[in-house]
PDB file of C-alpha atoms and ligand atoms in Angstrom:
ATOM      1  CA  UNK A   1       9.026  66.159  -6.301  1.00 88.00           C
ATOM      2  CA  UNK A   2       6.914  68.274  -8.646  1.00 91.00           C
ATOM      3  CA  UNK A   3       9.994  70.262  -9.716  1.00 95.00           C
ATOM      4  CA  UNK A   4      11.975  67.078 -10.441  1.00 96.00           C
ATOM      5  CA  UNK A   5       9.138  65.626 -12.512  1.00 92.00           C
ATOM      6  CA  UNK A   6       8.679  68.900 -14.354  1.00 94.00           C
ATOM      7  CA  UNK A   7      12.419  69.089 -15.050  1.00 95.00           C
ATOM      8  CA  UNK A   8      12.554  65.494 -16.275  1.00 95.00           C
ATOM      9  CA  UNK A   9       9.579  66.223 -18.510  1.00 95.00           C
ATOM     10  CA  UNK A  10      11.389  69.204 -20.078  1.00 95.00           C
ATOM     11  CA  UNK A  11      14.516  67.091 -20.632  1.00 96.00           C
ATOM     12  CA  UNK A  12      12.452  64.353 -22.304  1.00 95.00           C
ATOM     13  CA  UNK A  13      10.703  66.889 -24.545  1.00 95.00           C
ATOM     14  CA  UNK A  14      13.976  68.586 -25.486  1.00 96.00           C
ATOM     15  CA  UNK A  15      15.722  65.300 -26.325  1.00 95.00           C
ATOM     16  CA  UNK A  16      12.660  64.164 -28.236  1.00 94.00           C
ATOM     17  CA  UNK A  17      12.736  67.384 -30.238  1.00 95.00           C
ATOM     18  CA  UNK A  18      16.472  67.189 -30.978  1.00 96.00           C
ATOM     19  CA  UNK A  19      16.424  63.506 -31.865  1.00 96.00           C
ATOM     20  CA  UNK A  20      13.029  63.402 -33.545  1.00 94.00           C
ATOM     21  CA  UNK A  21      12.711  60.339 -35.774  1.00 95.00           C
ATOM     22  CA  UNK A  22      12.392  60.905 -39.496  1.00 94.00           C
ATOM     23  CA  UNK A  23       8.967  60.629 -41.078  1.00 94.00           C
ATOM     24  CA  UNK A  24       8.925  58.359 -44.125  1.00 95.00           C
ATOM     25  CA  UNK A  25       8.217  60.154 -47.400  1.00 93.00           C
ATOM     26  CA  UNK A  26       5.363  58.640 -49.343  1.00 96.00           C
ATOM     27  CA  UNK A  27       3.546  59.530 -52.509  1.00 97.00           C
ATOM     28  CA  UNK A  28       0.630  61.824 -51.681  1.00 97.00           C
ATOM     29  CA  UNK A  29      -2.019  59.285 -52.657  1.00 98.00           C
ATOM     30  CA  UNK A  30      -0.432  56.604 -50.488  1.00 96.00           C
ATOM     31  CA  UNK A  31      -0.318  58.954 -47.504  1.00 97.00           C
ATOM     32  CA  UNK A  32      -3.925  59.986 -48.092  1.00 98.00           C
ATOM     33  CA  UNK A  33      -4.996  56.330 -48.097  1.00 97.00           C
ATOM     34  CA  UNK A  34      -3.118  55.762 -44.868  1.00 97.00           C
ATOM     35  CA  UNK A  35      -4.634  58.890 -43.318  1.00 97.00           C
ATOM     36  CA  UNK A  36      -8.089  57.554 -44.147  1.00 97.00           C
ATOM     37  CA  UNK A  37      -7.241  54.349 -42.292  1.00 96.00           C
ATOM     38  CA  UNK A  38      -5.972  56.175 -39.213  1.00 98.00           C
ATOM     39  CA  UNK A  39      -8.862  58.634 -39.097  1.00 97.00           C
ATOM     40  CA  UNK A  40     -10.633  56.618 -36.425  1.00 97.00           C
ATOM     41  CA  UNK A  41      -7.617  56.589 -34.131  1.00 98.00           C
ATOM     42  CA  UNK A  42      -6.774  59.070 -31.404  1.00 98.00           C
ATOM     43  CA  UNK A  43      -4.056  58.943 -28.810  1.00 98.00           C
ATOM     44  CA  UNK A  44      -4.897  60.061 -25.293  1.00 98.00           C
ATOM     45  CA  UNK A  45      -1.628  61.234 -23.824  1.00 98.00           C
ATOM     46  CA  UNK A  46       0.326  63.696 -21.725  1.00 97.00           C
ATOM     47  CA  UNK A  47       2.858  65.856 -23.566  1.00 95.00           C
ATOM     48  CA  UNK A  48       5.846  64.996 -21.349  1.00 94.00           C
ATOM     49  CA  UNK A  49       5.044  61.426 -20.279  1.00 95.00           C
ATOM     50  CA  UNK A  50       7.926  59.158 -21.370  1.00 96.00           C
ATOM     51  CA  UNK A  51       5.572  56.328 -22.402  1.00 98.00           C
ATOM     52  CA  UNK A  52       3.566  58.783 -24.501  1.00 98.00           C
ATOM     53  CA  UNK A  53       6.737  60.137 -26.086  1.00 97.00           C
ATOM     54  CA  UNK A  54       7.714  56.554 -26.948  1.00 98.00           C
ATOM     55  CA  UNK A  55       4.383  56.019 -28.725  1.00 98.00           C
ATOM     56  CA  UNK A  56       4.441  59.411 -30.459  1.00 98.00           C
ATOM     57  CA  UNK A  57       7.935  58.633 -31.764  1.00 98.00           C
ATOM     58  CA  UNK A  58       6.726  55.294 -33.137  1.00 98.00           C
ATOM     59  CA  UNK A  59       3.771  57.047 -34.766  1.00 98.00           C
ATOM     60  CA  UNK A  60       6.099  59.589 -36.359  1.00 98.00           C
ATOM     61  CA  UNK A  61       8.572  56.902 -37.460  1.00 97.00           C
ATOM     62  CA  UNK A  62       5.711  55.208 -39.292  1.00 97.00           C
ATOM     63  CA  UNK A  63       4.517  58.486 -40.777  1.00 97.00           C
ATOM     64  CA  UNK A  64       1.034  58.091 -39.337  1.00 98.00           C
ATOM     65  CA  UNK A  65      -1.239  61.036 -38.698  1.00 98.00           C
ATOM     66  CA  UNK A  66      -3.021  60.228 -35.469  1.00 98.00           C
ATOM     67  CA  UNK A  67      -4.809  62.892 -33.452  1.00 98.00           C
ATOM     68  CA  UNK A  68      -3.355  63.447 -29.999  1.00 98.00           C
ATOM     69  CA  UNK A  69      -5.691  64.263 -27.146  1.00 98.00           C
ATOM     70  CA  UNK A  70      -4.284  65.929 -24.040  1.00 98.00           C
ATOM     71  CA  UNK A  71      -5.566  63.857 -21.138  1.00 98.00           C
ATOM     72  CA  UNK A  72      -4.512  66.594 -18.699  1.00 97.00           C
ATOM     73  CA  UNK A  73      -7.568  68.558 -19.791  1.00 98.00           C
ATOM     74  CA  UNK A  74     -10.486  67.782 -17.524  1.00 98.00           C
ATOM     75  CA  UNK A  75     -13.005  66.907 -20.233  1.00 98.00           C
ATOM     76  CA  UNK A  76     -10.579  64.563 -21.995  1.00 98.00           C
ATOM     77  CA  UNK A  77      -9.555  62.987 -18.713  1.00 98.00           C
ATOM     78  CA  UNK A  78     -13.225  62.312 -17.892  1.00 98.00           C
ATOM     79  CA  UNK A  79     -13.771  60.702 -21.290  1.00 98.00           C
ATOM     80  CA  UNK A  80     -10.701  58.500 -20.859  1.00 98.00           C
ATOM     81  CA  UNK A  81     -11.745  57.328 -17.407  1.00 98.00           C
ATOM     82  CA  UNK A  82     -15.438  56.848 -18.134  1.00 98.00           C
ATOM     83  CA  UNK A  83     -15.069  55.214 -21.551  1.00 98.00           C
ATOM     84  CA  UNK A  84     -11.573  53.714 -21.456  1.00 98.00           C
ATOM     85  CA  UNK A  85     -11.899  52.459 -17.909  1.00 98.00           C
ATOM     86  CA  UNK A  86      -8.942  54.037 -16.132  1.00 98.00           C
ATOM     87  CA  UNK A  87      -6.723  57.077 -15.963  1.00 98.00           C
ATOM     88  CA  UNK A  88      -3.573  55.875 -17.651  1.00 98.00           C
ATOM     89  CA  UNK A  89      -1.782  57.261 -20.668  1.00 98.00           C
ATOM     90  CA  UNK A  90      -0.933  56.552 -23.377  1.00 98.00           C
ATOM     91  CA  UNK A  91      -4.212  55.077 -24.484  1.00 98.00           C
ATOM     92  CA  UNK A  92      -5.225  54.595 -28.093  1.00 98.00           C
ATOM     93  CA  UNK A  93      -8.904  55.085 -28.902  1.00 98.00           C
ATOM     94  CA  UNK A  94      -9.757  52.903 -31.867  1.00 98.00           C
ATOM     95  CA  UNK A  95     -13.020  53.520 -33.683  1.00 98.00           C
ATOM     96  CA  UNK A  96     -13.954  51.100 -36.437  1.00 95.00           C
ATOM     97  CA  UNK A  97     -17.419  50.838 -37.943  1.00 93.00           C
ATOM     98  CA  UNK A  98     -18.917  52.705 -34.998  1.00 93.00           C
ATOM     99  CA  UNK A  99     -17.282  50.328 -32.492  1.00 97.00           C
ATOM    100  CA  UNK A 100     -14.868  51.885 -30.023  1.00 98.00           C
ATOM    101  CA  UNK A 101     -12.078  50.080 -28.204  1.00 98.00           C
ATOM    102  CA  UNK A 102      -9.457  51.520 -25.901  1.00 98.00           C
ATOM    103  CA  UNK A 103      -5.937  50.153 -25.990  1.00 98.00           C
ATOM    104  CA  UNK A 104      -3.662  50.825 -23.016  1.00 98.00           C
ATOM    105  CA  UNK A 105       0.076  50.107 -22.619  1.00 98.00           C
ATOM    106  CA  UNK A 106       2.651  51.832 -24.808  1.00 98.00           C
ATOM    107  CA  UNK A 107       4.209  48.590 -26.069  1.00 98.00           C
ATOM    108  CA  UNK A 108       0.843  47.153 -27.036  1.00 98.00           C
ATOM    109  CA  UNK A 109      -0.100  50.339 -28.856  1.00 98.00           C
ATOM    110  CA  UNK A 110       3.173  50.290 -30.800  1.00 98.00           C
ATOM    111  CA  UNK A 111       2.745  46.592 -31.646  1.00 98.00           C
ATOM    112  CA  UNK A 112      -0.815  47.245 -32.804  1.00 98.00           C
ATOM    113  CA  UNK A 113       0.259  50.108 -35.082  1.00 98.00           C
ATOM    114  CA  UNK A 114       3.178  48.145 -36.507  1.00 97.00           C
ATOM    115  CA  UNK A 115       1.027  45.130 -37.193  1.00 97.00           C
ATOM    116  CA  UNK A 116      -1.700  47.194 -38.800  1.00 97.00           C
ATOM    117  CA  UNK A 117       0.250  49.807 -40.751  1.00 94.00           C
ATOM    118  CA  UNK A 118       3.818  48.571 -41.280  1.00 85.00           C
TER     119      UNK A 118
HETATM  120  N1  GSH B   1       3.047  50.529 -18.504  1.00 71.93           N
HETATM  121  C1  GSH B   1       2.401  51.727 -18.973  1.00 71.93           C
HETATM  122  C2  GSH B   1       2.817  52.858 -18.059  1.00 71.93           C
HETATM  123  C3  GSH B   1       2.032  54.134 -18.349  1.00 71.93           C
HETATM  124  C4  GSH B   1       2.120  55.138 -17.212  1.00 71.93           C
HETATM  125  O1  GSH B   1       2.694  54.879 -16.146  1.00 71.93           O
HETATM  126  N2  GSH B   1       1.568  56.309 -17.444  1.00 71.93           N
HETATM  127  C5  GSH B   1       1.481  57.307 -16.431  1.00 71.93           C
HETATM  128  C6  GSH B   1       1.970  58.644 -16.967  1.00 71.93           C
HETATM  129  S1  GSH B   1       3.680  58.638 -17.359  1.00 71.93           S
HETATM  130  C7  GSH B   1       0.046  57.497 -16.027  1.00 71.93           C
HETATM  131  O2  GSH B   1      -0.846  57.337 -16.837  1.00 71.93           O
HETATM  132  N3  GSH B   1      -0.204  57.844 -14.758  1.00 71.93           N
HETATM  133  C8  GSH B   1      -1.539  58.113 -14.289  1.00 71.93           C
HETATM  134  C9  GSH B   1      -1.741  59.548 -13.953  1.00 71.93           C
HETATM  135  O3  GSH B   1      -0.941  60.384 -14.349  1.00 71.93           O
HETATM  136  O4  GSH B   1      -2.725  59.857 -13.317  1.00 71.93           O
HETATM  137  C10 GSH B   1       2.769  51.963 -20.426  1.00 71.93           C
HETATM  138  O5  GSH B   1       3.824  51.486 -20.883  1.00 71.93           O
HETATM  139  O6  GSH B   1       1.977  52.602 -21.143  1.00 71.93           O
END
């Protein structure tokens, strides 16, 4: 079972690499303004999780720079569970004006980003 999951993960990562979506090209100032808006966002994820890949592709397609946090690492996993509420990735940590919210579900994360930054 572990081998099959590992293999599927490698296939997903390879396909994602080969068919990586194009980042939009923006004027530097526009990108900098966008980066300032996304500074409070971080994506808790696993590298080879298909739902995480889906979100990372959407992030790339939108040309957003959002920090990715590997939830496989014990400290990050603990933070996700204790502050987010459960161990499930992807999860978007949203910090605005000192307030933190945790958004689970890949489709909801993508909808949120499209609504906010499209
Ligand atoms: N419906 C969720 C599914 C997410 C999901 O199943 N994530 C798996 C990883 S692929 C997970 O977090 N499993 C918990 C674990 O690995 O402990 C979504 O679309 O985001």
